[in-house]
mmCIF file of C-alpha atoms in Angstrom:
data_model
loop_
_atom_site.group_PDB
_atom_site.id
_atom_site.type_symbol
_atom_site.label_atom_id
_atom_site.label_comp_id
_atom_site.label_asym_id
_atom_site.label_seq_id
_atom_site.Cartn_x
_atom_site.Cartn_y
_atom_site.Cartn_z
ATOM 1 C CA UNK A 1 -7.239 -20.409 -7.705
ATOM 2 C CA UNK A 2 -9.615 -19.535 -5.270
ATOM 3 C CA UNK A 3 -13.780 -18.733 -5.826
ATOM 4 C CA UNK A 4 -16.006 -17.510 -3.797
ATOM 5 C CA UNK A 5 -19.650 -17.376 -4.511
ATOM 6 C CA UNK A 6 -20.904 -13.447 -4.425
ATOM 7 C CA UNK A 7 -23.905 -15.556 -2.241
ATOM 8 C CA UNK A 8 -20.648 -16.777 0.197
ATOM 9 C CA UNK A 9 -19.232 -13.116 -0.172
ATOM 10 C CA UNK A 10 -22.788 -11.554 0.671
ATOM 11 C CA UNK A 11 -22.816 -14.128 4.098
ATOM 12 C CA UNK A 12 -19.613 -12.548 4.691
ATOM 13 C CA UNK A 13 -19.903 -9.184 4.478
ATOM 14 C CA UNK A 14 -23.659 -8.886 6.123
ATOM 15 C CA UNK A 15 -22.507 -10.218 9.318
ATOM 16 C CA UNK A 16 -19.983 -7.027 9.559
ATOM 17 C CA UNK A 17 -22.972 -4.580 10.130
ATOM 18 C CA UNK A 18 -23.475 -6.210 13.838
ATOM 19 C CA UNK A 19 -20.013 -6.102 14.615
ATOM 20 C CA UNK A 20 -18.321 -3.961 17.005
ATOM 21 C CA UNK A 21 -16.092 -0.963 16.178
ATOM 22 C CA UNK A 22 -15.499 0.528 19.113
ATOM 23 C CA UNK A 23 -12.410 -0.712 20.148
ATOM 24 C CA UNK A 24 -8.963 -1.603 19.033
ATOM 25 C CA UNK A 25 -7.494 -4.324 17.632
ATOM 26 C CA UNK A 26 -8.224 -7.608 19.880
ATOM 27 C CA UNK A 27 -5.891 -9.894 20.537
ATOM 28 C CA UNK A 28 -6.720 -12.789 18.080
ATOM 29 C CA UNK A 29 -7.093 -9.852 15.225
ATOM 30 C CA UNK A 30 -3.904 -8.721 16.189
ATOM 31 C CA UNK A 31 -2.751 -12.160 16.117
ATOM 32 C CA UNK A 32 -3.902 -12.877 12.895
ATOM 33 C CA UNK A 33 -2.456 -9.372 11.239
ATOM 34 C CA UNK A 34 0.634 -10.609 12.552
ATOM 35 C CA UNK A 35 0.148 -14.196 10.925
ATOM 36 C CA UNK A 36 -0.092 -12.914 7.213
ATOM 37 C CA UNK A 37 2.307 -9.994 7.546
ATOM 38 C CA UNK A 38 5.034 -11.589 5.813
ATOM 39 C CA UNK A 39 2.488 -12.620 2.688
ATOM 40 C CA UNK A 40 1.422 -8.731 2.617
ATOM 41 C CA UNK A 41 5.072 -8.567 2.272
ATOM 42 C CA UNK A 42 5.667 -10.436 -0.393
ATOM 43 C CA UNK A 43 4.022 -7.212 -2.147
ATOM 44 C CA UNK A 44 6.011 -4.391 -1.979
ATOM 45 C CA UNK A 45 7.434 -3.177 -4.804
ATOM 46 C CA UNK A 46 9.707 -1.059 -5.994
ATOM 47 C CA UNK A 47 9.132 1.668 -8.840
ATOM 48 C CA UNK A 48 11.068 1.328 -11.785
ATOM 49 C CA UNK A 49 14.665 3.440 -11.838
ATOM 50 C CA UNK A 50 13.771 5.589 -15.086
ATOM 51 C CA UNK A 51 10.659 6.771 -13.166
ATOM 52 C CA UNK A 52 12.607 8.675 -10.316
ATOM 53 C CA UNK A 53 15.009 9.575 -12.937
ATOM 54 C CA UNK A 54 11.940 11.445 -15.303
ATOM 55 C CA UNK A 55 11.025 12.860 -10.979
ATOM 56 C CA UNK A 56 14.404 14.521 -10.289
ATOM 57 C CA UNK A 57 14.659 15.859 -13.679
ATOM 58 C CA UNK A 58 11.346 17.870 -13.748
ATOM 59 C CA UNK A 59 12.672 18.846 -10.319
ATOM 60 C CA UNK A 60 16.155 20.101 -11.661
ATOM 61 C CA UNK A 61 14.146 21.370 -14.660
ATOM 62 C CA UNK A 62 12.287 23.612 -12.226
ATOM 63 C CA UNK A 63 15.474 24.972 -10.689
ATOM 64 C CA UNK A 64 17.186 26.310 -13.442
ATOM 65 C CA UNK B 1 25.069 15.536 9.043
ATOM 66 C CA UNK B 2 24.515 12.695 6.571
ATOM 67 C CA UNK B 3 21.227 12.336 4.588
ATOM 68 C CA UNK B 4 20.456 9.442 6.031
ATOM 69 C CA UNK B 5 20.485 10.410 9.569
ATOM 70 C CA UNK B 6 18.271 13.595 9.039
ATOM 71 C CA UNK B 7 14.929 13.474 9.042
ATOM 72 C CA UNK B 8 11.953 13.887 6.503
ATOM 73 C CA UNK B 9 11.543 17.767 7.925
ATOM 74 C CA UNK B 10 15.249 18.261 7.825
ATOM 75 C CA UNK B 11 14.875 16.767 4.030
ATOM 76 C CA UNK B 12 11.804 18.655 3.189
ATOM 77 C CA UNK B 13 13.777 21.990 4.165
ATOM 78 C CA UNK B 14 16.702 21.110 2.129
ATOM 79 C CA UNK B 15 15.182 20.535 -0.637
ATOM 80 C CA UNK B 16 12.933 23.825 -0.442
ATOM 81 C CA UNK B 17 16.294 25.781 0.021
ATOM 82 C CA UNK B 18 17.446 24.397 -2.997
ATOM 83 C CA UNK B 19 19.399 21.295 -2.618
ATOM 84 C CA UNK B 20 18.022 18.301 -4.543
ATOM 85 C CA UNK B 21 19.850 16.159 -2.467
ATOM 86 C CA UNK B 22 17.052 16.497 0.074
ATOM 87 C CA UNK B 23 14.481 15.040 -2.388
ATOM 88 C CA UNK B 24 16.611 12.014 -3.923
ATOM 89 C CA UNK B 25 16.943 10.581 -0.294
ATOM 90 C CA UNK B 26 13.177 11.502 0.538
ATOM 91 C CA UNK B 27 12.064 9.168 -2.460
ATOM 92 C CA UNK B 28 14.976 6.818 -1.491
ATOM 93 C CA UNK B 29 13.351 6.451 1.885
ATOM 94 C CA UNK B 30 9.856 5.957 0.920
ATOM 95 C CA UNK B 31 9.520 4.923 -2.842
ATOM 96 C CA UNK B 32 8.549 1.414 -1.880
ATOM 97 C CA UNK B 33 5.717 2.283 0.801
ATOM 98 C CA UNK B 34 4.414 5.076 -1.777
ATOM 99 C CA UNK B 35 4.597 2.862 -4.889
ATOM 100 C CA UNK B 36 3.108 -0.223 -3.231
ATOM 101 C CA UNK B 37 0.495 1.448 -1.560
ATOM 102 C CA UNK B 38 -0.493 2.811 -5.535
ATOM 103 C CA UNK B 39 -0.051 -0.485 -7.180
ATOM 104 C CA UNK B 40 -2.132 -2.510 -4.432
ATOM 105 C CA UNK B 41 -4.790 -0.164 -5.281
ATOM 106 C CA UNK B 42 -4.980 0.077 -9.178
ATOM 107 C CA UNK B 43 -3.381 -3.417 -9.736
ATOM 108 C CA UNK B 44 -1.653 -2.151 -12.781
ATOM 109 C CA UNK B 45 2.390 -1.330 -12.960
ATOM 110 C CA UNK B 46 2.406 0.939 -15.733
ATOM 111 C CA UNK B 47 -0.387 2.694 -14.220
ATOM 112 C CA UNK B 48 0.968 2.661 -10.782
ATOM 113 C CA UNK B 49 4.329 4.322 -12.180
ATOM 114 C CA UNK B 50 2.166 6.531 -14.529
ATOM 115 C CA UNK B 51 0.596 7.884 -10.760
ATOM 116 C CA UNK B 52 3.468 7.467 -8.745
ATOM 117 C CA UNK B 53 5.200 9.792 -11.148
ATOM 118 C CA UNK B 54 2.505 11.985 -11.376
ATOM 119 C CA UNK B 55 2.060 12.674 -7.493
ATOM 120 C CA UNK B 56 6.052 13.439 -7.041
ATOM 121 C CA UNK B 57 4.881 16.029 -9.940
ATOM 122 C CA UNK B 58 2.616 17.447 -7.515
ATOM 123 C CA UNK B 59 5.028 17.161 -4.221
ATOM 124 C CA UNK B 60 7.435 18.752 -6.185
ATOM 125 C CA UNK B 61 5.401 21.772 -7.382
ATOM 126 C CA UNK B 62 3.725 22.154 -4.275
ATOM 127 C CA UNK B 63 7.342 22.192 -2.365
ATOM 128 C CA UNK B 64 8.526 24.464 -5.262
ATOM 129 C CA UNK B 65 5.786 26.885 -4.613
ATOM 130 C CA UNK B 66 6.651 27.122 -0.848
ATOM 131 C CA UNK B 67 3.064 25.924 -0.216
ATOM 132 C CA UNK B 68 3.810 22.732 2.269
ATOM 133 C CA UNK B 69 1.827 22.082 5.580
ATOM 134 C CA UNK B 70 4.155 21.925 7.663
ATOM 135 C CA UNK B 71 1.595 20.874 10.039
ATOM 136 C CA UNK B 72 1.551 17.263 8.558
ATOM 137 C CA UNK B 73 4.311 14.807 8.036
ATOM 138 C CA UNK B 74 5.573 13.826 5.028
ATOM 139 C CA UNK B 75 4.836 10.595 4.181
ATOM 140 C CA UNK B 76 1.142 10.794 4.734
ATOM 141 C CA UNK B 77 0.576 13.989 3.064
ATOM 142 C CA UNK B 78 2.462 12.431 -0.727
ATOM 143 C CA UNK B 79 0.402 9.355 0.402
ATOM 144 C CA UNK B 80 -2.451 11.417 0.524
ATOM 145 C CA UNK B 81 -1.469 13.007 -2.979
ATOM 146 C CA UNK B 82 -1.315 9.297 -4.166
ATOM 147 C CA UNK B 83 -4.791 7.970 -2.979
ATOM 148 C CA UNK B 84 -6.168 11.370 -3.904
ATOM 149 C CA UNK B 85 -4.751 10.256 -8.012
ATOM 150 C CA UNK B 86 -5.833 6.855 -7.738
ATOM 151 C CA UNK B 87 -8.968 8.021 -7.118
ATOM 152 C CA UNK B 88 -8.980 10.910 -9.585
ATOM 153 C CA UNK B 89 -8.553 8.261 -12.205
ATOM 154 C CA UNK B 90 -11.445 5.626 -11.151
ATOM 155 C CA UNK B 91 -13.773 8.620 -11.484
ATOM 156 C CA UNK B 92 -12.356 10.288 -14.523
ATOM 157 C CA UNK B 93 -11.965 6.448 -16.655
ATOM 158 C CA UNK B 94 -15.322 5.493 -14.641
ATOM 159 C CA UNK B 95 -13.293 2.488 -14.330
ATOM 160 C CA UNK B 96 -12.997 -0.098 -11.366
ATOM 161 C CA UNK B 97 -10.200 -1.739 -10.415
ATOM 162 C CA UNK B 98 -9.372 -5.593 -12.156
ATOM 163 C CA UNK B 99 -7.029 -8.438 -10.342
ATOM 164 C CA UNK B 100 -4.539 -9.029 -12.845
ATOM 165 C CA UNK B 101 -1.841 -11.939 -12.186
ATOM 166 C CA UNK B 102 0.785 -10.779 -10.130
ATOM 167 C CA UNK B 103 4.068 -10.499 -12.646
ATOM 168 C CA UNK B 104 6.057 -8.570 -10.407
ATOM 169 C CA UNK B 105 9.609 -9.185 -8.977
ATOM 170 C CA UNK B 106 9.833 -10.782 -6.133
ATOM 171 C CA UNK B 107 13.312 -10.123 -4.704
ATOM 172 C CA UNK B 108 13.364 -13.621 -2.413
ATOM 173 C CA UNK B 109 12.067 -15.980 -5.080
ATOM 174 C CA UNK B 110 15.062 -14.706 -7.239
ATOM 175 C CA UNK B 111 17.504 -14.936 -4.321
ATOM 176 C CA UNK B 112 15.948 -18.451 -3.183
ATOM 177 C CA UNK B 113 15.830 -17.311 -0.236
ATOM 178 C CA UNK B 114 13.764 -20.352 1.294
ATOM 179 C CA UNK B 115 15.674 -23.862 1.321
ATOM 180 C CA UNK B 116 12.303 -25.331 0.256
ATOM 181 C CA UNK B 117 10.853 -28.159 -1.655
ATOM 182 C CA UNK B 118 9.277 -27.723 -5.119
ATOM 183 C CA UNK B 119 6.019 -28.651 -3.482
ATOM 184 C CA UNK B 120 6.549 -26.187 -0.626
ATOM 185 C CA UNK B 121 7.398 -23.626 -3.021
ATOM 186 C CA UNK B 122 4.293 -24.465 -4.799
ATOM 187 C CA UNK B 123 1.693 -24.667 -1.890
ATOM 188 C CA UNK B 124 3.511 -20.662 -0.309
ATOM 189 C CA UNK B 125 2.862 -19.397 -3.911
ATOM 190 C CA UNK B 126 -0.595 -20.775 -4.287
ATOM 191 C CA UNK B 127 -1.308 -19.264 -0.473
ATOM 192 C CA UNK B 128 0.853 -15.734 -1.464
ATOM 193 C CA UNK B 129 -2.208 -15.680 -5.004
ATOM 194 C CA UNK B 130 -5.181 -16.971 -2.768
ATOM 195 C CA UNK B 131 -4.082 -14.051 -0.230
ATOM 196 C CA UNK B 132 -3.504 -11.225 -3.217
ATOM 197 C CA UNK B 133 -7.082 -12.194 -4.387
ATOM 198 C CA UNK B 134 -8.588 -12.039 -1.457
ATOM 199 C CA UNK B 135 -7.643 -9.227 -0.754
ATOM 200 C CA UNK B 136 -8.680 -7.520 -4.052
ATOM 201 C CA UNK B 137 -12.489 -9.225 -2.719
ATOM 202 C CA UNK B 138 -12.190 -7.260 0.073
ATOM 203 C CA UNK B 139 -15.074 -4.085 -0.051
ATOM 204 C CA UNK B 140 -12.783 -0.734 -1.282
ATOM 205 C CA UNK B 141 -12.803 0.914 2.019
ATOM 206 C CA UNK B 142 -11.800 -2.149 3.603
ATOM 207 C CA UNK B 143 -8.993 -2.869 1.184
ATOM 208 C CA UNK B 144 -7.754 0.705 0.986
ATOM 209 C CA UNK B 145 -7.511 1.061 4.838
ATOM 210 C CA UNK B 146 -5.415 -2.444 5.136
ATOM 211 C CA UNK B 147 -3.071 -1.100 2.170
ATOM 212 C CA UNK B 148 -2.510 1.964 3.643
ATOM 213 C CA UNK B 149 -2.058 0.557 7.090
ATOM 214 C CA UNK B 150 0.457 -2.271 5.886
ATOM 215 C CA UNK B 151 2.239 -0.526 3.449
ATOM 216 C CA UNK B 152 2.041 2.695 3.680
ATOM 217 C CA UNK B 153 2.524 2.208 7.618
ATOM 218 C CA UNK B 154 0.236 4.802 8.640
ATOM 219 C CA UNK B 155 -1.710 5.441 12.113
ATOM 220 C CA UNK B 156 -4.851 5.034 11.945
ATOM 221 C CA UNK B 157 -5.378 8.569 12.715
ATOM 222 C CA UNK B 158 -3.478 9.329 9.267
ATOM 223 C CA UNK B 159 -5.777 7.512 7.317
ATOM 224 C CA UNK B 160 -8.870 8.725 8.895
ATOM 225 C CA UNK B 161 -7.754 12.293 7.606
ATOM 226 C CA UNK B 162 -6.825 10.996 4.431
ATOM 227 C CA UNK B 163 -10.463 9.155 3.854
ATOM 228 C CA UNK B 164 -12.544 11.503 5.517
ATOM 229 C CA UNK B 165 -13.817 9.080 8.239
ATOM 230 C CA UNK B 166 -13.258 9.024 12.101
ATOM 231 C CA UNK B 167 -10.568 7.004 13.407
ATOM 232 C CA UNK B 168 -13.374 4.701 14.835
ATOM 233 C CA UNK B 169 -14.214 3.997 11.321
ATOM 234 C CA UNK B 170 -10.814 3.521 10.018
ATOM 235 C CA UNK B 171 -10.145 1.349 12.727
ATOM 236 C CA UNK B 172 -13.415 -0.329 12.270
ATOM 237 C CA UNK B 173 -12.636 -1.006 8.274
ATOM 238 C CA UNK B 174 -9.285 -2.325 9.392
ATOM 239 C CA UNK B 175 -10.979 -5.267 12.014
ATOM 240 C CA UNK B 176 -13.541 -5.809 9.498
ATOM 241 C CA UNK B 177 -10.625 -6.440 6.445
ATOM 242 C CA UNK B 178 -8.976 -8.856 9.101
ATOM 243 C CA UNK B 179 -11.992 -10.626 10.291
ATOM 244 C CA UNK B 180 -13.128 -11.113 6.550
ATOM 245 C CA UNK B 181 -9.558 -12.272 5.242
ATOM 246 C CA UNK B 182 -9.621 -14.876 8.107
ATOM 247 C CA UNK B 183 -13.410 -15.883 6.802
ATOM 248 C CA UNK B 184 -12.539 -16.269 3.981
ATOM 249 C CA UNK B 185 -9.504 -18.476 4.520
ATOM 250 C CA UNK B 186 -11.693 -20.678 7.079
ATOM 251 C CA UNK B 187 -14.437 -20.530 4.408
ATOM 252 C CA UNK B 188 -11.525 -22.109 1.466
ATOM 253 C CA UNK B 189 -9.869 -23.837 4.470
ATOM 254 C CA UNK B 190 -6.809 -21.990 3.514
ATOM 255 C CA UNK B 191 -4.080 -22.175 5.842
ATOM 256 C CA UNK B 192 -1.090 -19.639 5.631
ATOM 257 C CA UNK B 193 1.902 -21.836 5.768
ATOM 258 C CA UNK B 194 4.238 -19.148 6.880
ATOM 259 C CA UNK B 195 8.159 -20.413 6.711
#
């Protein structure tokens, strides 16, 4: 399990307000995006079937 | 022309002229990016169905009505309807959002899809949990614009509209999610050991 201390988080964060925004992606954060794409994809998930079923029958409910 | 060769406008059109057809295979095509995007955010699955349900409510009745942009494309504007909820409920609950452990189904584990040690399998789970919670650290503007980004696979031009912000910004929340995940990881000397 990971911790960080809200004094680590703080370090963190406070450095963003110098940072650049201007541009695009760089290379290395483009990179990086790239490197922990397949753990963000480990995420996705899928809704559960009786949920689109209650979905398309308020639709058809509607169409009568 | 098959469903699955038309596209979303095609779909949309359909569907307002009365064929339901046209909706089933628009929340075939983009239940997952829609739900995901909703879960990542509230961290809750009976919640995120609750709201996921609840914006197809509003799609539908807005579609009904003969109300739709047509300016817009689809997927950003229900994704729009989505963050719009999620937020909706923060405000009404005056509720934040919680990191709960991750019970969902994870289609590769099932399928053992990796031909992987126990201990492998062990250190790519720990990494998948450190990444989940670090991401939930992540400020809520930084956090939404990487969710909506990754999963919901907008431009970054789509989720300035949705958030209000310039696309500078939204671009600038996006490098500052990514530079933060990657302190954090050199902070916990965590090391994504991608297979």
């Amino acid at each position: 399990m990971i911790k960080i201390s809200t004094q680590e988080l703080n370090s963190l964060f406070l450095e963003n307000k110098t940072a650049d925004t201007s541009s695009v992606l760089n290379q290395e954060e483009e990179s990086f995006y790239i490197s922990i794409k397949s753990e963000l994809n480990r995420e996705v998930r899928h809704p559960h079937p009786s949920t689109i079923d209650n979905i398309l029958a308020h639709s058809k409910k509607l169409s009568k | 022309m098959k469903l699955q060769n038309k596209n979303d406008h095609e779909l949309v059109h359909m569907y307002m002229a009365g064929e339901e057809a046209g909706l089933e295979e628009l929340i075939r095509r983009h239940k997952s990016k829609i739900y995901t995007s909703i879960y990542m955010l509230v961290k809750d699955e009976y919640l995120a169905e609750d709201i996921f349900q609840d914006t197809f409510i509003k799609v539908i009745n807005t579609l009904k009505a003969g109300k739709y942009n047509e300016e817009g494309k689809f997927l950003p504007w229900v994704l729009r309807i989505g963050h719009n909820l999620v937020i909706d409920y923060f405000r009404k609950d005056k509720r934040t959002p919680i990191i709960t452990n991750g019970e969902g189904f994870d289609i590769f584990d099932v399928l053992g899809f990796y031909d992987e040690s126990i201990e492998d399998k062990m250190i790519r789970d720990q990494t998948h949990q450190d990444l989940k919670a670090m991401i939930q650290l992540l400020p809520s503007e930084q956090k939404e614009v990487l969710i909506m980004r990754h999963y919901g696979d907008m431009s970054f031009k789509e989720i300035a509209d949705i958030t209000n912000v310039s696309i500078n910004t939204a671009l600038g929340r996006m490098r500052y999610a990514l530079n933060n995940l990657r302190k954090m990881m050199d902070t916990k000397e965590l090391s994504l050991k991608l297979i």
